[in-house]
Short mmCIF file of C-alpha atoms in Angstrom, two decimals:
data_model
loop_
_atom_site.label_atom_id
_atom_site.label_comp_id
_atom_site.label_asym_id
_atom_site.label_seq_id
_atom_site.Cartn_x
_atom_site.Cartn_y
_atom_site.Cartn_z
CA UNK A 21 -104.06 -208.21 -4.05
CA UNK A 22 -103.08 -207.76 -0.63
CA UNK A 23 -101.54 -204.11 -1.60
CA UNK A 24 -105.02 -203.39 -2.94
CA UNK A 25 -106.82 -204.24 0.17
CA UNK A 26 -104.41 -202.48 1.92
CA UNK A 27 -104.60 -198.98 0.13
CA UNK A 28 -108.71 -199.66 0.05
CA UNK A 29 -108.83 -199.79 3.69
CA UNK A 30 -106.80 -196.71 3.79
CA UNK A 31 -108.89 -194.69 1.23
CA UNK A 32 -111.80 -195.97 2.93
CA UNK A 33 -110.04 -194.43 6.66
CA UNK A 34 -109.54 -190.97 4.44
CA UNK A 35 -112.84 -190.45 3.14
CA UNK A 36 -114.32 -191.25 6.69
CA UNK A 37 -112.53 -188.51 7.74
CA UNK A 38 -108.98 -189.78 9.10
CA UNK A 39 -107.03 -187.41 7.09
CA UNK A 40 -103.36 -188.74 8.65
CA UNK A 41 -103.95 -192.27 7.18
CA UNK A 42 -103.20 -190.80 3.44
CA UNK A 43 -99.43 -190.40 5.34
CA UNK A 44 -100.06 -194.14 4.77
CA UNK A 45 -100.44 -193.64 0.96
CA UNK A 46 -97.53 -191.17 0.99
CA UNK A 47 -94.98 -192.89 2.71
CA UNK A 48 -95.86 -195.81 0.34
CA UNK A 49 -95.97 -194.63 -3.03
CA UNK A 50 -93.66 -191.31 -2.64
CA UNK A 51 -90.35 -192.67 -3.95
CA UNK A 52 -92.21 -193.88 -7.76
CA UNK A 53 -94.33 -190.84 -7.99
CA UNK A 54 -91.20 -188.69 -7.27
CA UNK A 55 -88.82 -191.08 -9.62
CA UNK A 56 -91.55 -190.83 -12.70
CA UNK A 57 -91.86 -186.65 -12.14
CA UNK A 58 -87.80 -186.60 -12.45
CA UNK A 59 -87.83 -189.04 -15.49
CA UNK A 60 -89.70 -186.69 -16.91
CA UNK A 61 -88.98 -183.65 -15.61
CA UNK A 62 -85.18 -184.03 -15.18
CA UNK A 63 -84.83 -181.12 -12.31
CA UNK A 64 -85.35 -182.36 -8.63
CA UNK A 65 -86.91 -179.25 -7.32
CA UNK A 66 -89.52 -180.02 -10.25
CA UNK A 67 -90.19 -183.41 -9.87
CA UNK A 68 -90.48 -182.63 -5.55
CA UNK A 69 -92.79 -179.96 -6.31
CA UNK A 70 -94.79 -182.06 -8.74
CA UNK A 71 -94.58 -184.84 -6.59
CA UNK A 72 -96.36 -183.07 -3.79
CA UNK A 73 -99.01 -181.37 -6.15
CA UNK A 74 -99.83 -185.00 -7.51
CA UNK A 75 -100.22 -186.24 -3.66
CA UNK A 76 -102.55 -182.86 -3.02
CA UNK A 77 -104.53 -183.47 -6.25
CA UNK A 78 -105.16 -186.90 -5.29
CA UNK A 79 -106.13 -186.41 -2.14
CA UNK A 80 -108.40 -183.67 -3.76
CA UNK A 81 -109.94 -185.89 -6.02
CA UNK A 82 -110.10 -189.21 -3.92
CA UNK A 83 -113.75 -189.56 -3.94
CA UNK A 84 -113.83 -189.98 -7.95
CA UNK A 85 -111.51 -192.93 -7.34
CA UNK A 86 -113.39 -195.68 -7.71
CA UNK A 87 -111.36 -198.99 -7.00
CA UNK A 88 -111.49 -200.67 -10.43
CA UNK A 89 -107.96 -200.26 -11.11
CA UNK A 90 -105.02 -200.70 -8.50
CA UNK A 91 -104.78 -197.19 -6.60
CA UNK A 92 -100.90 -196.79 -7.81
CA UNK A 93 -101.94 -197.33 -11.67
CA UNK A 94 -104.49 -194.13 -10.69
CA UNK A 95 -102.07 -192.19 -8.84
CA UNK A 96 -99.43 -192.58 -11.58
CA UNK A 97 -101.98 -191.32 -14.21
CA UNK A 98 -102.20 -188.29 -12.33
CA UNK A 99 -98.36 -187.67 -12.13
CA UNK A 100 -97.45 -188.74 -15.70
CA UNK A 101 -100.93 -186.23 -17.22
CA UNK A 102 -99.23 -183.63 -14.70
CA UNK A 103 -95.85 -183.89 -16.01
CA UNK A 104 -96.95 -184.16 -19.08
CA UNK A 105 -98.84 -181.22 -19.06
CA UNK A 106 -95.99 -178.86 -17.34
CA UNK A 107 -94.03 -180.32 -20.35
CA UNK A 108 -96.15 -178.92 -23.12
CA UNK A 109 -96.27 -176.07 -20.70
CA UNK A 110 -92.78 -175.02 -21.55
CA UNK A 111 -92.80 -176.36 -25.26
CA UNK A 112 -90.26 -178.93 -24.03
CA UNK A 113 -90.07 -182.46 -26.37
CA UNK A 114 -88.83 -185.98 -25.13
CA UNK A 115 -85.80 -186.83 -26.78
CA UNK A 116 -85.53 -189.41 -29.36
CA UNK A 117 -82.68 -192.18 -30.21
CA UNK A 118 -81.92 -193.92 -32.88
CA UNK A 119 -83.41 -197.01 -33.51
CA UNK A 120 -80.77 -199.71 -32.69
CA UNK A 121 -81.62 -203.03 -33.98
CA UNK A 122 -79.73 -206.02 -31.50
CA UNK A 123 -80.99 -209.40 -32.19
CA UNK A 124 -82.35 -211.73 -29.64
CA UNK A 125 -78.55 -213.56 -29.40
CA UNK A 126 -77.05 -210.15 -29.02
CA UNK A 127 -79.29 -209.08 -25.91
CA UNK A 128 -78.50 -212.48 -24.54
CA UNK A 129 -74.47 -211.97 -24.65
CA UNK A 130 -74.62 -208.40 -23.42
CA UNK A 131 -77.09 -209.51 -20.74
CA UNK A 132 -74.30 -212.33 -19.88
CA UNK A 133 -71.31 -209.87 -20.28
CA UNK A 134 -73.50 -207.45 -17.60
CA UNK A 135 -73.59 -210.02 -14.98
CA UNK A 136 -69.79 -210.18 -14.76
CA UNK A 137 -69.15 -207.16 -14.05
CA UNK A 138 -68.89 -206.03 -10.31
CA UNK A 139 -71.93 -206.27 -8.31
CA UNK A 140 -71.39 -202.41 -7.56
CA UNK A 141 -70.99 -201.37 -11.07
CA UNK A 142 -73.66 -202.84 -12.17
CA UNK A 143 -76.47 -200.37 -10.94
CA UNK A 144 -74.35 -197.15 -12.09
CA UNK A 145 -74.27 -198.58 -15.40
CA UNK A 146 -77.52 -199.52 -15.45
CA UNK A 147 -78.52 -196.02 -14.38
CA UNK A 148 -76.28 -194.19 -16.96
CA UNK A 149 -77.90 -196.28 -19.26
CA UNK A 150 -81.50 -195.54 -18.40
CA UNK A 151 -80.64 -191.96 -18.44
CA UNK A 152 -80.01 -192.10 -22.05
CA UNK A 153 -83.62 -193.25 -22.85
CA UNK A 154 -86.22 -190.74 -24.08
CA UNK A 155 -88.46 -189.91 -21.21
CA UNK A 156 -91.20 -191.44 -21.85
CA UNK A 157 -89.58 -194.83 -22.33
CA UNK A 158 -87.60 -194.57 -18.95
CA UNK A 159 -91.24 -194.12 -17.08
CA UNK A 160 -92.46 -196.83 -19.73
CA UNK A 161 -89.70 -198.94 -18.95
CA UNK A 162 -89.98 -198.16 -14.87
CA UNK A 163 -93.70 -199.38 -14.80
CA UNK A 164 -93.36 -201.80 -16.48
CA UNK A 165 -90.33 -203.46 -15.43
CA UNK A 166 -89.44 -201.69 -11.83
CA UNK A 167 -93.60 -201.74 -10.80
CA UNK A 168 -94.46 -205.01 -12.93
CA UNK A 169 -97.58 -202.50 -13.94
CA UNK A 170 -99.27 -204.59 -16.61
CA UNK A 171 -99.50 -203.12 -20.38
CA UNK A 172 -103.38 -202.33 -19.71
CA UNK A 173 -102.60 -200.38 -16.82
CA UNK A 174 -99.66 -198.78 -18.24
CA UNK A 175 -101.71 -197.76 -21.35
CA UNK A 176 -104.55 -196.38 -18.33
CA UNK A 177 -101.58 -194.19 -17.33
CA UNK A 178 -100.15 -192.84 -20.15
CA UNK A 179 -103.00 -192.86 -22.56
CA UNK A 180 -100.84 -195.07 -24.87
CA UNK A 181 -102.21 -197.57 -26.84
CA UNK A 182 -101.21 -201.43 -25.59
CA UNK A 183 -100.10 -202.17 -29.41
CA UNK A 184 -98.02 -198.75 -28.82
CA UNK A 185 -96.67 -199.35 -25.35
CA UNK A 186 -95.35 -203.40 -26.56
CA UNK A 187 -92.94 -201.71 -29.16
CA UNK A 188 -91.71 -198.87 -26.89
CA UNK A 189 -90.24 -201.20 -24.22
CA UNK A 190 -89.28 -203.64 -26.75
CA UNK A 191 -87.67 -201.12 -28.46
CA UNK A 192 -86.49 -199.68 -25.13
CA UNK A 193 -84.82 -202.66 -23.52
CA UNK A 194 -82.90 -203.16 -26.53
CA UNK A 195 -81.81 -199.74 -26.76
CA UNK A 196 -80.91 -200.09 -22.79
CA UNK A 197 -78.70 -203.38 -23.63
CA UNK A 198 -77.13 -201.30 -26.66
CA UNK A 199 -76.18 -198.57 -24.04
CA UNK A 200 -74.68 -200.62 -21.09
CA UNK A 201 -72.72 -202.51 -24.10
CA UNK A 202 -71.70 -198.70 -24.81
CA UNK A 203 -70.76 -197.95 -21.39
CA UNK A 204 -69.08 -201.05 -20.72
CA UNK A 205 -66.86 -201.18 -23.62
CA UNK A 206 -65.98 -197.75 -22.50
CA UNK A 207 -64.79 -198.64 -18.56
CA UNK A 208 -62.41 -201.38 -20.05
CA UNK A 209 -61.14 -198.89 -22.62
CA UNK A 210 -60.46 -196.66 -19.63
CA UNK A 211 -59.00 -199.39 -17.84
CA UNK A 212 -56.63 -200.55 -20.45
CA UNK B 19 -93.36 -212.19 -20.53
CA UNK B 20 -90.45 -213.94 -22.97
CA UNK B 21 -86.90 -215.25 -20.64
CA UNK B 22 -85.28 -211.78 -22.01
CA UNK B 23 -88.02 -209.46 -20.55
CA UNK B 24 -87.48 -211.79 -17.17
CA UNK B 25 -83.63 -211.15 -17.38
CA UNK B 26 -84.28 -207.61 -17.76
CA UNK B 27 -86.58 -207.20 -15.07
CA UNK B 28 -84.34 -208.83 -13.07
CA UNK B 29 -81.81 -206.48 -13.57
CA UNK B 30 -84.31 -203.32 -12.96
CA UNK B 31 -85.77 -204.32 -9.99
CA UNK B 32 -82.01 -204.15 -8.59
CA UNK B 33 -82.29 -200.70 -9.07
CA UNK B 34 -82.73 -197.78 -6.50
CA UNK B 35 -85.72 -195.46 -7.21
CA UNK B 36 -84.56 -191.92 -6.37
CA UNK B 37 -85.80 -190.30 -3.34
CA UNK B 38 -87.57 -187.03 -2.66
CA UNK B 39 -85.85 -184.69 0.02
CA UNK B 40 -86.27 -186.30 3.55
CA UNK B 41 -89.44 -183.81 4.76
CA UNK B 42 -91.10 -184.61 2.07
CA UNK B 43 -93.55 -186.34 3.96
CA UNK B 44 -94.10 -183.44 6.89
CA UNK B 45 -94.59 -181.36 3.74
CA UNK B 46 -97.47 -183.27 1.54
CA UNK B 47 -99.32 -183.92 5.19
CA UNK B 48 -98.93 -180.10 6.03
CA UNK B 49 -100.71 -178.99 3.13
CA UNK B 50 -102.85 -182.02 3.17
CA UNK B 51 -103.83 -180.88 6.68
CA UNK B 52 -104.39 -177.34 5.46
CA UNK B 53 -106.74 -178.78 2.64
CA UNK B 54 -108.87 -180.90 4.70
CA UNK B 55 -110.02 -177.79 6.58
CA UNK B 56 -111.35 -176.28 3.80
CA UNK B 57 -112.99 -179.36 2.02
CA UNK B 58 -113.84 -181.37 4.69
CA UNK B 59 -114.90 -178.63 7.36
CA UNK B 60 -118.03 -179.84 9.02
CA UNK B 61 -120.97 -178.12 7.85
CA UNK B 62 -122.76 -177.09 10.96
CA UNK B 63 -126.48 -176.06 10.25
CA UNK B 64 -127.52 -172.66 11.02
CA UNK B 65 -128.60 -172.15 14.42
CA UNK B 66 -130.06 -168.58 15.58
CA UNK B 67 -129.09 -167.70 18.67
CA UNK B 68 -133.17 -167.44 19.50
CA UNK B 69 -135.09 -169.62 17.84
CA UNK B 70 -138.19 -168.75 15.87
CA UNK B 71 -140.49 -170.71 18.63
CA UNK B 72 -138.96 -168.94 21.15
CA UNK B 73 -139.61 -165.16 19.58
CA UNK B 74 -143.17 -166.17 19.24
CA UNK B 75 -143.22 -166.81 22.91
CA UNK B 76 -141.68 -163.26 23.61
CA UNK B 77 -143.90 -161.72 21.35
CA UNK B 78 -146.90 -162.92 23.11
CA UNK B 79 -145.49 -162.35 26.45
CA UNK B 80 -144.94 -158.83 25.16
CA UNK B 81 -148.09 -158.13 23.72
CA UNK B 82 -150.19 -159.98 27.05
CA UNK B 83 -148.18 -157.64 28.92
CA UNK B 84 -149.10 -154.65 26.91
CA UNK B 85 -152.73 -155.60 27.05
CA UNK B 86 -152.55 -156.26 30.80
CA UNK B 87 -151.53 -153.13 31.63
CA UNK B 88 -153.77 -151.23 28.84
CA UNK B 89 -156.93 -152.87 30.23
CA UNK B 90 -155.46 -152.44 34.11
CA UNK B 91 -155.90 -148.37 34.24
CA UNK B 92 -153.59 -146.09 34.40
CA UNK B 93 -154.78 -145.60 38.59
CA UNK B 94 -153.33 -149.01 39.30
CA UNK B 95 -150.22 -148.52 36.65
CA UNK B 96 -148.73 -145.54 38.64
CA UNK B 97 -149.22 -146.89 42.14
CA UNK B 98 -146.74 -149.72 40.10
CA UNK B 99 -144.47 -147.80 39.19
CA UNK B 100 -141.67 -147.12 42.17
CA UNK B 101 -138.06 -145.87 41.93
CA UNK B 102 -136.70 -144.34 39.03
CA UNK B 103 -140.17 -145.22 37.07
CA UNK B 104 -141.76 -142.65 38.94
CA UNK B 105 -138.87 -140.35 38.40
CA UNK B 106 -139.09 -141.16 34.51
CA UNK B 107 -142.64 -140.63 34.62
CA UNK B 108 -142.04 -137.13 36.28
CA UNK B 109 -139.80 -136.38 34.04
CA UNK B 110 -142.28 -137.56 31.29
CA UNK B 111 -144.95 -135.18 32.80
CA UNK B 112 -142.27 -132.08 31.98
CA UNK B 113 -142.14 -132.75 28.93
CA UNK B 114 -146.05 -133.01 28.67
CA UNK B 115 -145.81 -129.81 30.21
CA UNK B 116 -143.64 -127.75 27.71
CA UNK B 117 -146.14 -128.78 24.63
CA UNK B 118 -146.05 -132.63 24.57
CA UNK B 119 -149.29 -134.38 23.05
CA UNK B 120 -151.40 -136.39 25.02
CA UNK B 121 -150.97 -139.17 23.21
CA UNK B 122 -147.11 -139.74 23.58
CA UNK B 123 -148.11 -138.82 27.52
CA UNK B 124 -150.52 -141.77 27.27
CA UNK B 125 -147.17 -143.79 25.58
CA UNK B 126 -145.42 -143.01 27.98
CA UNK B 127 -146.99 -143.75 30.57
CA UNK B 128 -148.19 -147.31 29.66
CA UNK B 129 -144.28 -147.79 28.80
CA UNK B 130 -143.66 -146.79 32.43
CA UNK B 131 -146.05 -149.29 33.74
CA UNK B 132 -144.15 -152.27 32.53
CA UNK B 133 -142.44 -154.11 35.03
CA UNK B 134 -138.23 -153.63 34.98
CA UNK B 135 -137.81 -157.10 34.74
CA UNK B 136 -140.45 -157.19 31.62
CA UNK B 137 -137.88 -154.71 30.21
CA UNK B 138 -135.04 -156.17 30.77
CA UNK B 139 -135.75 -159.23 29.33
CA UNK B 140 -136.83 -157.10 26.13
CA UNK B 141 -133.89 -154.78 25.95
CA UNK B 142 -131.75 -158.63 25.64
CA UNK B 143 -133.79 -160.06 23.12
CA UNK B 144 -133.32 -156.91 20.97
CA UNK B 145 -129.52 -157.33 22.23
CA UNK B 146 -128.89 -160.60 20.99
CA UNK B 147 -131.17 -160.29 17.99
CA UNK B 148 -128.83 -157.31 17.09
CA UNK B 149 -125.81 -159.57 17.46
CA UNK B 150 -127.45 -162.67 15.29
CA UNK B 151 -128.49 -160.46 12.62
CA UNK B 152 -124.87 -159.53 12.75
CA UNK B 153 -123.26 -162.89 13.16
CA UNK B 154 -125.54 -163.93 10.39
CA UNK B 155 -124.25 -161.27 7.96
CA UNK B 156 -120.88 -161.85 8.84
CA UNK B 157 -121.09 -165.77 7.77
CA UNK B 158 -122.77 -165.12 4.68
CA UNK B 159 -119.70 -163.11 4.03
CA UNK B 160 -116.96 -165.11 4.68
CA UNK B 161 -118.56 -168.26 3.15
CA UNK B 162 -118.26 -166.08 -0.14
CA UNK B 163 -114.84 -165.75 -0.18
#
């Protein structure tokens, strides 16, 4: 709630006329909007330019926002419809896995086995494995997980259904847990 | 959320979100600065550089002037008329001389009765109306492009 207030009283400082307090709303929200362009758009020179078009377009179109959802779940809307936009632009198509089906027990062990491995390993591994995702899931799985967006406002950013976005990061964390079993079983391989 | 969604997120939020270059920042504000002078320029109402009550007070100036000196004679308008009026008069009566009407004489000569400073004060208004007719043009222009 607080964040809310806080990015309000900014907005409110920007439409009065303070243009540096945006810097506010930059500094702040810069590292998501440029980690969900590179999910999606896989080259860093993209996702910076992106990410500074989607900071110029919302600054642009700051009077339309209104308030009634949290200013990140807007911003994010305007980076994902941008990226998603530049995709179709170049005919490009997320990449798709196979389904993997791990039962609950499964996802439990591997979640187990995870934790034991070095506290420094554990975030490379985690990364490699949320590489692997299809696009769309890694910023579905971000949001939702990284930015504890809720389903409603994930389905306000994406245009995905709720119903939809449930079974993609279902589907997605189980996939993840199926990939760092993957890369794990292949660093004691390598060690053996 | 179910206690394997909460282990998950867990592990997640241990992760580092990537990081745009370091002048990122200087970069959005630059052309956020650069923006804000076009959309948020303040709109300054038109102001002529003489207003319309002020012409009108000219204008009747002018034209009491003009009838003063109509009404006044043209005996009292010469004995007026010192320095290089008299000379411009003189040179008026020249022309008069090599085929001139009488009327532009008569012109002439009630344009030589009016005061320097009466002139002066005309010869700006025309000056600046010149340069906010101008100015005027000019805005319309560039708020067009």
């Amino acid at each position: 709630m607080m964040t809310k207030v806080d990015d309000l009283y900014y907005i409110e400082a920007v439409r009065k006329g303070d243009v540096q307090a945006f810097s506010f709303l930059v500094e702040k929200y810069q590292k998501l909007v440029y980690t969900l362009a590179l999910k999606l758009l896989k080259k860093p020179e993209d996702a910076e330019e992106m990410a500074q078009d989607t900071f110029i377009k919302a600054y642009q179109k700051l009077d339309s926002y209104e308030g009634k959802s949290k200013f990140s779940t807007w911003l994010y809307s305007i980076t994902y419809n941008a990226c998603i936009s530049e995709l179709r632009k170049r005919r490009i198509e997320f990449k798709s896995l196979d389904d993997r089906q791990i039962s609950d027990q499964d996802e439990q062990k591997m979640h187990d086995y995870y934790r034991e491995t070095k506290k420094e390993d554990q975030e490379k591994y985690l990364n490699l494995a949320l590489e692997k995702l299809p696009e769309d899931d890694q910023v579905l799985v971000t949001l939702y997980y990284y930015e504890s967006q809720s389903m409603d406002e994930i389905s306000m950013i994406t245009g995905l259904t709720v119903s939809n976005i449930k079974v993609k990061i279902h589907r997605a964390r189980k996939q993840m847990y199926s990939l760092l079993h993957e890369k794990l079983k292949e660093e004691v391989y390598s060690l053996l | 959320m179910n206690k394997l969604d909460k282990q998950f997120e867990g592990m997640m939020k241990e992760v580092r979100l990537d990081s745009p270059s370091p002048d990122f920042m200087i970069k959005v504000m630059s052309r956020i600065q650069a923006e804000a002078a076009v959309q948020h320029r303040p709109v300054q109402a038109y102001q002529p550089v003489i207003s319309r009550k002020a012409w009108i007070i000219i204008g009747l100036a002018f034209l009491a002037l003009l009838i003063y000196i109509t009404v006044s004679g043209s005996d009292t308008a010469t004995e007026s008329t010192p320095g290089i009026w008299s000379t411009l008069l003189g040179s008026v009566e020249k022309i008069n001389s090599t085929g001139m009407t009488s009327v532009w004489q008569k012109g002439m000569n009630i344009f030589g009765t009016i005061p320097p400073v009466a002139l002066l004060i005309l010869t700006a208004s025309m000056a600046l109306w010149t340069l906010d007719t101008y100015l005027t043009r000019l805005r319309h222009h560039s708020s067009k492009v």
